[in-house]
mmCIF file of C-alpha atoms in Angstrom:
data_model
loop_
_atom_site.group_PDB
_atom_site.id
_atom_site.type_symbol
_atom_site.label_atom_id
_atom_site.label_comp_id
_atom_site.label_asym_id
_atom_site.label_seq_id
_atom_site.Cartn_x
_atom_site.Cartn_y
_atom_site.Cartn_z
ATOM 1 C CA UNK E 1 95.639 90.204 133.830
ATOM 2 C CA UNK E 2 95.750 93.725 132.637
ATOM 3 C CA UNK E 3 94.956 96.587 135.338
ATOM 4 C CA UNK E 4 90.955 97.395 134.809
ATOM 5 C CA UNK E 5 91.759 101.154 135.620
ATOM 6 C CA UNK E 6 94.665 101.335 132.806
ATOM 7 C CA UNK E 7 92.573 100.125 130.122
ATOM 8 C CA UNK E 8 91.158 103.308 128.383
ATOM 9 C CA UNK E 9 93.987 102.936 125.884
ATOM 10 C CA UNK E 10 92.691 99.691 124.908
ATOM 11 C CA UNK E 11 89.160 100.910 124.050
ATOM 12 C CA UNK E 12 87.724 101.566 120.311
ATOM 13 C CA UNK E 13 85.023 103.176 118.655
ATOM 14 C CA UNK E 14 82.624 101.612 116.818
ATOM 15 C CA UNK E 15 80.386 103.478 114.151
ATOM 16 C CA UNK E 16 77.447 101.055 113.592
ATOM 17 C CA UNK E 17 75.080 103.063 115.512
ATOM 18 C CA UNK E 18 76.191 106.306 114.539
ATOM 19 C CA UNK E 19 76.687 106.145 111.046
ATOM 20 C CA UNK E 20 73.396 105.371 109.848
ATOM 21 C CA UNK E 21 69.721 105.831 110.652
ATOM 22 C CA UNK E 22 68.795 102.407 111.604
ATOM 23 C CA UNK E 23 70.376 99.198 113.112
ATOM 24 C CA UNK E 24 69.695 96.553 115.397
ATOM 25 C CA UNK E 25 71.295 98.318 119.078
ATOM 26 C CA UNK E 26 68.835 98.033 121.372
ATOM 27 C CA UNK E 27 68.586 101.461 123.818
ATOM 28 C CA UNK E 28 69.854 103.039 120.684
ATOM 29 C CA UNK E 29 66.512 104.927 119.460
ATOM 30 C CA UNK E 30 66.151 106.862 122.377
ATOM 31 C CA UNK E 31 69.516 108.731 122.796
ATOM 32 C CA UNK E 32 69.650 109.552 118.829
ATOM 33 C CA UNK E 33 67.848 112.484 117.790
ATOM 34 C CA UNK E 34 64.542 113.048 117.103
ATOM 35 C CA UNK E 35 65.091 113.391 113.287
ATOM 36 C CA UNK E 36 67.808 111.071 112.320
ATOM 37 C CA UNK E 37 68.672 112.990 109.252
ATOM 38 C CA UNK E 38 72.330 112.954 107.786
ATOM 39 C CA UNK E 39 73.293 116.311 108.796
ATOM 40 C CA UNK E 40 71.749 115.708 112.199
ATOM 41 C CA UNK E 41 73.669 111.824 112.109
ATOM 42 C CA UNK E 42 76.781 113.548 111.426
ATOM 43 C CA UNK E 43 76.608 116.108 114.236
ATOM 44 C CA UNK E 44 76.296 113.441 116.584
ATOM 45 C CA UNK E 45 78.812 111.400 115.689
ATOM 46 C CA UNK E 46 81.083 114.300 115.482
ATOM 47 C CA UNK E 47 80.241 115.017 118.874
ATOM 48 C CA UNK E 48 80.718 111.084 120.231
ATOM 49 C CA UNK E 49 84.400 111.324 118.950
ATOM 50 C CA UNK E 50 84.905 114.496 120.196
ATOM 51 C CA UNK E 51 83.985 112.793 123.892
ATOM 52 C CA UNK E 52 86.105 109.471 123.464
ATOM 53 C CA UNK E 53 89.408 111.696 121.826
ATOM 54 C CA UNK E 54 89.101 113.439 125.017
ATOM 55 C CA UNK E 55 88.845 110.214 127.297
ATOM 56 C CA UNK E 56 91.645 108.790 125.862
ATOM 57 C CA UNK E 57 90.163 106.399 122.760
ATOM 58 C CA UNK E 58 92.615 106.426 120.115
ATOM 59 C CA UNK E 59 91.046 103.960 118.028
ATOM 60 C CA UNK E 60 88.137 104.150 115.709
ATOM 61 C CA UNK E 61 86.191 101.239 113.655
ATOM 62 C CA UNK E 62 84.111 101.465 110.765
ATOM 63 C CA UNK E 63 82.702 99.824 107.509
ATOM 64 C CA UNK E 64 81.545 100.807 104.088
ATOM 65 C CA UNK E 65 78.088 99.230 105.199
ATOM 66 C CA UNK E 66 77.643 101.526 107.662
ATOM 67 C CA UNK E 67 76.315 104.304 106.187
ATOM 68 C CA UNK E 68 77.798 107.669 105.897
ATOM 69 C CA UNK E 69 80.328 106.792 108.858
ATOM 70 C CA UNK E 70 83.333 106.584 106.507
ATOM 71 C CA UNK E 71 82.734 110.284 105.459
ATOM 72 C CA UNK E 72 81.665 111.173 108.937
ATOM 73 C CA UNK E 73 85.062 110.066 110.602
ATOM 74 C CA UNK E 74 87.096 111.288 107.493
ATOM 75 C CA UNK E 75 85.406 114.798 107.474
ATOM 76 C CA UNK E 76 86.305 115.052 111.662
ATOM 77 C CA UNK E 77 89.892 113.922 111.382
ATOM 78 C CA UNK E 78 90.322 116.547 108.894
ATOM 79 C CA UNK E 79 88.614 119.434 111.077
ATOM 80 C CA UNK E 80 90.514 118.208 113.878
ATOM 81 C CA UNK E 81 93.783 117.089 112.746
ATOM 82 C CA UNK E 82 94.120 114.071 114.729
ATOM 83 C CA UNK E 83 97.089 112.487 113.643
ATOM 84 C CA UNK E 84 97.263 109.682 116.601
ATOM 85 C CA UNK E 85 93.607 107.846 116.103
ATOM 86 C CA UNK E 86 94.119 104.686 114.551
ATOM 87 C CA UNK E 87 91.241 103.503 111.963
ATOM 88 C CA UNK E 88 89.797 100.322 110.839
ATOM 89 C CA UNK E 89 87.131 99.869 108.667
ATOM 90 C CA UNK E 90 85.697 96.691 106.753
ATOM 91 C CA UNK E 91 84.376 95.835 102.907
ATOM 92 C CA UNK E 92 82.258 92.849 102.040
ATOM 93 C CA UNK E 93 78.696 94.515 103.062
ATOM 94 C CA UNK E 94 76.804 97.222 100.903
ATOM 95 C CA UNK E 95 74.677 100.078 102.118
ATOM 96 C CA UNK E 96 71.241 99.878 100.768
ATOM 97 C CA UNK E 97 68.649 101.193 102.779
ATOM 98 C CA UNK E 98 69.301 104.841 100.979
ATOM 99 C CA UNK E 99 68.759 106.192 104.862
ATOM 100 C CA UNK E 100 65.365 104.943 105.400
ATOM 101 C CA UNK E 101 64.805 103.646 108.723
ATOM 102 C CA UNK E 102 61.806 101.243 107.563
ATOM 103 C CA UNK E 103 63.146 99.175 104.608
ATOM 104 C CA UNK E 104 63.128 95.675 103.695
ATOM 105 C CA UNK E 105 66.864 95.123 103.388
ATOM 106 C CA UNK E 106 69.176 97.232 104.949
ATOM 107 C CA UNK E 107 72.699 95.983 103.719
ATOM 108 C CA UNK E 108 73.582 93.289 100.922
ATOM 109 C CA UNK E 109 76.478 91.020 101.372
ATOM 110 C CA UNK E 110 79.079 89.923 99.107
ATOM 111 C CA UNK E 111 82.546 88.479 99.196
ATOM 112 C CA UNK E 112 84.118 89.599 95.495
ATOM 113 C CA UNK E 113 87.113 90.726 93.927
ATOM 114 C CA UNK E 114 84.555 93.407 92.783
ATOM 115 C CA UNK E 115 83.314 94.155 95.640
ATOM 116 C CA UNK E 116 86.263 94.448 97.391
ATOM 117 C CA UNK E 117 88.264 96.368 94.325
ATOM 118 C CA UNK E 118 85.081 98.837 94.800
ATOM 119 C CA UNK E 119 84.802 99.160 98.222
ATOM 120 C CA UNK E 120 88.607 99.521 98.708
ATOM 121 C CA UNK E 121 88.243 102.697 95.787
ATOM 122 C CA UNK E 122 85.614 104.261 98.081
ATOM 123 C CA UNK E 123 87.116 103.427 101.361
ATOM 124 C CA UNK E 124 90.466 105.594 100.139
ATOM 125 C CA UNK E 125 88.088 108.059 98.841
ATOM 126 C CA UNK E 126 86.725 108.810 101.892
ATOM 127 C CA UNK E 127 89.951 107.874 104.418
ATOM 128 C CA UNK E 128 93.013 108.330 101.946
ATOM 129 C CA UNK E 129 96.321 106.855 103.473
ATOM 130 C CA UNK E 130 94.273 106.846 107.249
ATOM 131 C CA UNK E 131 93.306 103.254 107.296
ATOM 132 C CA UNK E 132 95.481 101.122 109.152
ATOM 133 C CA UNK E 133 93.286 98.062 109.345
ATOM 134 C CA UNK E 134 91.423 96.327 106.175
ATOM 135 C CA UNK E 135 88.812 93.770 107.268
ATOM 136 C CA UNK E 136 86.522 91.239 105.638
ATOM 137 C CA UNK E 137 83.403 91.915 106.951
ATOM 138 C CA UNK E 138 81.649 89.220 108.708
ATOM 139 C CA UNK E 139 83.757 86.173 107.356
ATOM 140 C CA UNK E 140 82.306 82.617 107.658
ATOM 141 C CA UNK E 141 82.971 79.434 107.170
ATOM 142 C CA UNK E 142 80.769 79.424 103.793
ATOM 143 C CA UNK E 143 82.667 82.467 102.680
ATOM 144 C CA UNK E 144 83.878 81.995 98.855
ATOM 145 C CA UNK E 145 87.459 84.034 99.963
ATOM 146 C CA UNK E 146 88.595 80.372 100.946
ATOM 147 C CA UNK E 147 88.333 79.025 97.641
ATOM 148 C CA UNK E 148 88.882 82.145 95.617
ATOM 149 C CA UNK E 149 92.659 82.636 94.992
ATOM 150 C CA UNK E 150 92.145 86.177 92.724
ATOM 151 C CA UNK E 151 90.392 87.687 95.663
ATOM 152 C CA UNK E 152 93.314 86.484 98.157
ATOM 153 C CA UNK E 153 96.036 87.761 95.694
ATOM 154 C CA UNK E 154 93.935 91.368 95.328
ATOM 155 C CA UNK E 155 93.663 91.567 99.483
ATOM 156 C CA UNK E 156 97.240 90.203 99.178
ATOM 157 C CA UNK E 157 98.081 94.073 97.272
ATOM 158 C CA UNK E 158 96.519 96.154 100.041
ATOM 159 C CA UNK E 159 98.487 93.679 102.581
ATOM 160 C CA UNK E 160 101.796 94.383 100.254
ATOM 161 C CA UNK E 161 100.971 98.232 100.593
ATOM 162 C CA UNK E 162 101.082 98.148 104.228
ATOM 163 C CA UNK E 163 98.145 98.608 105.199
ATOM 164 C CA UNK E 164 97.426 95.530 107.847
ATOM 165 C CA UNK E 165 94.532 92.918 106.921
ATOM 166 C CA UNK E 166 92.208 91.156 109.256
ATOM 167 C CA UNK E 167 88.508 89.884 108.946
ATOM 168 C CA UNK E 168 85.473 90.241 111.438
ATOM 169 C CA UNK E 169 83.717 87.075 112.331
ATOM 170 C CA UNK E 170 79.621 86.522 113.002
ATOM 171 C CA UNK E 171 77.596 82.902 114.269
ATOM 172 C CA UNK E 172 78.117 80.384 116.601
ATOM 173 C CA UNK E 173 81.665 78.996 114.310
ATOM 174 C CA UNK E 174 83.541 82.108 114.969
ATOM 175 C CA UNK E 175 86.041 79.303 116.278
ATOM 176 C CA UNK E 176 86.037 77.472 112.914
ATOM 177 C CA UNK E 177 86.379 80.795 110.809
ATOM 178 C CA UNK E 178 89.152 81.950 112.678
ATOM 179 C CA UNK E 179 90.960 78.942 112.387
ATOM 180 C CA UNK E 180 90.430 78.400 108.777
ATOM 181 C CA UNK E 181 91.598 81.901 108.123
ATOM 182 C CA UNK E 182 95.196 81.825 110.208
ATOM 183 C CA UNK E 183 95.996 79.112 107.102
ATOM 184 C CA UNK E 184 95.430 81.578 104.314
ATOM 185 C CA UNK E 185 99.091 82.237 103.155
ATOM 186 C CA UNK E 186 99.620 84.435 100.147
ATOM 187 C CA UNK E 187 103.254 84.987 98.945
ATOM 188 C CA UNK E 188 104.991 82.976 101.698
ATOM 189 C CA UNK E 189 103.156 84.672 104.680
ATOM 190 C CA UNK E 190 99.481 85.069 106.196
ATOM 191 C CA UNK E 191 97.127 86.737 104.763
ATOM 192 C CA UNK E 192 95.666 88.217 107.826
ATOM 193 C CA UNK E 193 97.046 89.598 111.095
ATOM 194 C CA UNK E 194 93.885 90.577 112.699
ATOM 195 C CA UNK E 195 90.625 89.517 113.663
ATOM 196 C CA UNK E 196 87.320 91.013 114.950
ATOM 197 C CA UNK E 197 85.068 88.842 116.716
ATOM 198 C CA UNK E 198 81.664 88.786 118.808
ATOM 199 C CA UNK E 199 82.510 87.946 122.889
ATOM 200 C CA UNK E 200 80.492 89.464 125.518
ATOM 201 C CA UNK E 201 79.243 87.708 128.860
ATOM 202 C CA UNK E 202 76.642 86.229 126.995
ATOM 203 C CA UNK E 203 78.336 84.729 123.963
ATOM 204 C CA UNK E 204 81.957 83.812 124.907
ATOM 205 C CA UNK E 205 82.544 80.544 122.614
ATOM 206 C CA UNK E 206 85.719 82.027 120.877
ATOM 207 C CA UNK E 207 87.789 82.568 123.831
ATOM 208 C CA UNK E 208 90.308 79.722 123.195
ATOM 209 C CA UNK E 209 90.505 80.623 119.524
ATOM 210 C CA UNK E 210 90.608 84.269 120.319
ATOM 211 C CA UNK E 211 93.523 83.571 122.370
ATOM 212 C CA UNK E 212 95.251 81.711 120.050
ATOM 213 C CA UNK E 213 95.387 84.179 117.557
ATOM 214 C CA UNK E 214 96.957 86.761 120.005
ATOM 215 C CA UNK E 215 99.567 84.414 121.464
ATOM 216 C CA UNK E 216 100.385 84.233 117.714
ATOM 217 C CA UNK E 217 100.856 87.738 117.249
ATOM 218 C CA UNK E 218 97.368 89.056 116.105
ATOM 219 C CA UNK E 219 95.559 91.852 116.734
ATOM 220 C CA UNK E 220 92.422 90.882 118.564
ATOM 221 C CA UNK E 221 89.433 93.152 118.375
ATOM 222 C CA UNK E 222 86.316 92.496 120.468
ATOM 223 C CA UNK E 223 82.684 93.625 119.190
ATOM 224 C CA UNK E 224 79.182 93.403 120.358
ATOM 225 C CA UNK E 225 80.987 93.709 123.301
ATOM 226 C CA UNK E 226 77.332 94.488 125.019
ATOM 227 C CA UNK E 227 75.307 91.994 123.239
ATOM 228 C CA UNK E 228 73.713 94.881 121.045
ATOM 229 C CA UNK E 229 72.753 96.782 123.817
ATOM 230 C CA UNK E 230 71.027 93.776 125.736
ATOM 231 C CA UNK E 231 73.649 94.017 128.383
ATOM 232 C CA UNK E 232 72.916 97.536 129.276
ATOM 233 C CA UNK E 233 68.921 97.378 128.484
ATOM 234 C CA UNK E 234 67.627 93.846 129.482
ATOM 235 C CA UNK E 235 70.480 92.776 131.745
ATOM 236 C CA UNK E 236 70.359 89.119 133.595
ATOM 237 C CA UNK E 237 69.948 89.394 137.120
ATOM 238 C CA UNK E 238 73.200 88.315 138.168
ATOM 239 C CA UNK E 239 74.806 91.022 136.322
ATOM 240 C CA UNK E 240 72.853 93.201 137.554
ATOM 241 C CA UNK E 241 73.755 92.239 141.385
ATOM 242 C CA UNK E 242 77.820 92.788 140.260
ATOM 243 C CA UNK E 243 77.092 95.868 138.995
ATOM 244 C CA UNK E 244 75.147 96.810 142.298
ATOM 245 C CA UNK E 245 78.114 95.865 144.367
ATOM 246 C CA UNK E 246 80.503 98.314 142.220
ATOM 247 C CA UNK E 247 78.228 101.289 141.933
ATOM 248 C CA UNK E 248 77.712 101.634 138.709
ATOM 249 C CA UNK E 249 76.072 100.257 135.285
ATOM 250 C CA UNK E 250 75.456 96.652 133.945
ATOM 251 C CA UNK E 251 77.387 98.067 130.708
ATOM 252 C CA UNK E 252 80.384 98.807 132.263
ATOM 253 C CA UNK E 253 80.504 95.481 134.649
ATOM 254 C CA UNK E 254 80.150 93.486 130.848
ATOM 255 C CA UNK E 255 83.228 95.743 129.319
ATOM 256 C CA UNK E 256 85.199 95.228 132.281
ATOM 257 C CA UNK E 257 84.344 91.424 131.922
ATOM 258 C CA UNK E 258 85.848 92.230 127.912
ATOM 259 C CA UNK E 259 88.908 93.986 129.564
ATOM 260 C CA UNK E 260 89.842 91.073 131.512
ATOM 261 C CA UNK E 261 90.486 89.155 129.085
ATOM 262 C CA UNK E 262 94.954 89.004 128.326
ATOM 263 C CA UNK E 263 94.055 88.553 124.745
ATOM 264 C CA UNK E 264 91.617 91.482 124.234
ATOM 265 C CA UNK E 265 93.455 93.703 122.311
ATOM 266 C CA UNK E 266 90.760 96.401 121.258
ATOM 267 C CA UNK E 267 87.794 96.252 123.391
ATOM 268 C CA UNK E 268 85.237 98.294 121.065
ATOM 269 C CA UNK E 269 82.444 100.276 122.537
ATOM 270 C CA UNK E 270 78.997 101.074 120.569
ATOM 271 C CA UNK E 271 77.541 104.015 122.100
ATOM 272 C CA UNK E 272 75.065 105.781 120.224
ATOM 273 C CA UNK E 273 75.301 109.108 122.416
ATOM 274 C CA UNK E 274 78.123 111.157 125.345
ATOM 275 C CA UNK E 275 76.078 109.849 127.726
ATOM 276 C CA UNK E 276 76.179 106.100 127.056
ATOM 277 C CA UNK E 277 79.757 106.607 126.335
ATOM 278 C CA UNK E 278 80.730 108.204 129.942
ATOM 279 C CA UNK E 279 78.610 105.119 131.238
ATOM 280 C CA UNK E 280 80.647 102.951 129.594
ATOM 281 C CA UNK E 281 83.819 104.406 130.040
ATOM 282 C CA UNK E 282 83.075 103.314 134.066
ATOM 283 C CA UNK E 283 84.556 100.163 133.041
ATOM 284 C CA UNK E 284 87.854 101.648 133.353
ATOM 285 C CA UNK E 285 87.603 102.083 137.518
ATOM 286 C CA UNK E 286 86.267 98.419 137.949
ATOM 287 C CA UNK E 287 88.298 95.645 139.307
ATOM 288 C CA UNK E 288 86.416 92.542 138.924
ATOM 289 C CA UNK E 289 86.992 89.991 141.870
ATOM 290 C CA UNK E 290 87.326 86.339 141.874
ATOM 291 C CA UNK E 291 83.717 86.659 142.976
ATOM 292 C CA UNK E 292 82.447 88.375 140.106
ATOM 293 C CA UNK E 293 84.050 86.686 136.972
ATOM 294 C CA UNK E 294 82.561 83.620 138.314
ATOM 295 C CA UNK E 295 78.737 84.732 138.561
ATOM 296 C CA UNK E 296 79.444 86.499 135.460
ATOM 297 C CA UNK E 297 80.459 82.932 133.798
ATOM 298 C CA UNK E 298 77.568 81.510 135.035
ATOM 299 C CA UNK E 299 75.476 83.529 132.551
ATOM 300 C CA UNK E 300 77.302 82.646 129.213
ATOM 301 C CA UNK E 301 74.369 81.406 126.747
ATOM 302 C CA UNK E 302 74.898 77.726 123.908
ATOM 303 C CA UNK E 303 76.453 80.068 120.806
ATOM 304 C CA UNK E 304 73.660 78.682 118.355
ATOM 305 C CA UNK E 305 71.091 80.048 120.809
ATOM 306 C CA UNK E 306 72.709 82.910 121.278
ATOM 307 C CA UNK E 307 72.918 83.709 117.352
ATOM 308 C CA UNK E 308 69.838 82.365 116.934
ATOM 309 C CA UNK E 309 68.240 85.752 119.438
ATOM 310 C CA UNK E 310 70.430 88.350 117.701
ATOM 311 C CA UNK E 311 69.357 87.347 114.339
ATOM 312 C CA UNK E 312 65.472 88.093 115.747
ATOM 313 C CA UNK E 313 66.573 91.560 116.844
ATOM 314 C CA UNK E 314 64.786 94.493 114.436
ATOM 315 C CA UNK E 315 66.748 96.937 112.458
ATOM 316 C CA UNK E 316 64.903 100.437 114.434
#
């Protein structure tokens, strides 16, 4: 097991919350400000990175779906001149809401060649030669990249022009997606070399897959690493008890439950505001006992069920 108190350098910021007015984070409303307007978005996300550069987070993850938080992160690494943050950011999902907060559909889905020869045209636009990971965003099972051999050879040209591929995975057959995508070979070698997937205390089904992928020399990236906030808002009791014993939040006992995990490569945090980011940067001074990683088992949830919750939380 990796040292709990050296593990800042294995932490990553996520955009989701930040680069947009609405989304489905729970304890995420309250932090933002009052008018969630894009000048007002992009201060605070400025102001986020700002924090985690300081603390030691070197790595940054975003999507085109997520609002403006392409040009947000581009327009900061310019005004700062961070040359040593490391970015990721994902195609497949579209922006739609046009900022509203209250909208019927907030993002549109769609695995293309078009979508991704778009996407990939903006992404640059925004990020030039910054983006060092290229993922599928939120690659299933049912996803048509399997079958579609022009949209492998077309991720197979970013791939060729060095910038490293991987997909992010969503529902209870993360296992099954990650295992159908380590067999995608284009020109003689894998398509992919990363992954992105859902595991928190709660929804820990793709450990053994997860593992697999790192043993076989993939990046592994960890989101929703607080169950969308439900960790840190509406915590089970028993989590609440380990906290207790350390001293400090249920947020950081969950990301310290991430960070013990050998195969955890990037353990991505969502915060939404400095505050929730100091909170959860108390991860980094917890050393989970024997004790505590088995009452923290105890509480993981059936996947399906699990999914089945997250897919009932409201875009606010």
């Amino acid at each position: 097991m990796l040292p709990a108190q050296r593990s800042v350098q294995r932490l990553g910021l996520g955009l989701a919350a930040l680069g947009r007015p609405a989304y489905i984070n729970v304890g995420r409303a309250a932090v933002l400000p009052v008018q969630r307007t894009a000048q007002a978005m992009r201060e605070r996300t400025r102001t986020v990175l700002d924090a985690a550069y300081a603390n030691g987070i070197r790595w940054v993850d975003t999507a085109r779906s997520y609002g403006s938080a392409e040009q947000f992160l581009a327009d900061w690494l310019r005004e700062r001149g961070h040359q040593d943050v490391a970015v990721s950011s994902k195609w497949g999902y579209a922006y739609v809401a046009q900022w509203r907060i209250e909208t019927e559909v907030h993002e549109v889905k769609e695995h293309s060649v078009e979508r991704l020869r778009t996407q990939w045209a903006e992404t640059r636009t925004q990020l030039g030669d910054r983006i060092d990971l290229y993922q599928v965003h939120s690659l299933t099972t049912s996803s048509p990249l399997f079958d579609d051999l022009a949209l492998q050879r077309e991720l197979a040209r970013i791939r060729d022009a060095g910038v490293q591929l991987g997909f992010s995975t969503s529902g209870a057959a993360q296992g099954e997606t990650i295992e159908r995508a380590w067999e995608i070979e284009v020109g003689g070698r894998q398509l992919f070399s990363a992954v992105q997937s859902t595991w928190n205390t709660l929804e820990p089904s793709a450990s053994r897959f997860l593992a697999e992928a790192h043993t076989g020399g993939w990046r592994v990236l960890v989101k929703e690493t607080l169950a969308n906030g439900r960790l840190a808002v509406d915590p089970p009791a028993e989590l609440t008890r380990v906290a207790d014993r350390h001293g400090v939040g249920t947020d950081a006992i969950a990301l310290a439950h991430v960070l013990r995990q050998p195969w955890a490569d990037v353990v991505l945090v969502g915060a939404a505001s400095v505050e929730q980011l100091e909170s959860n940067l108390a991860a980094c001074r917890v050393e989970l006992t024997d004790q505590d990683l088995d009452a923290l088992s105890r509480l993981a949830r059936d996947a399906a069920t699990y999914w089945g919750e997250r897919a009932e939380l409201p875009w606010h």
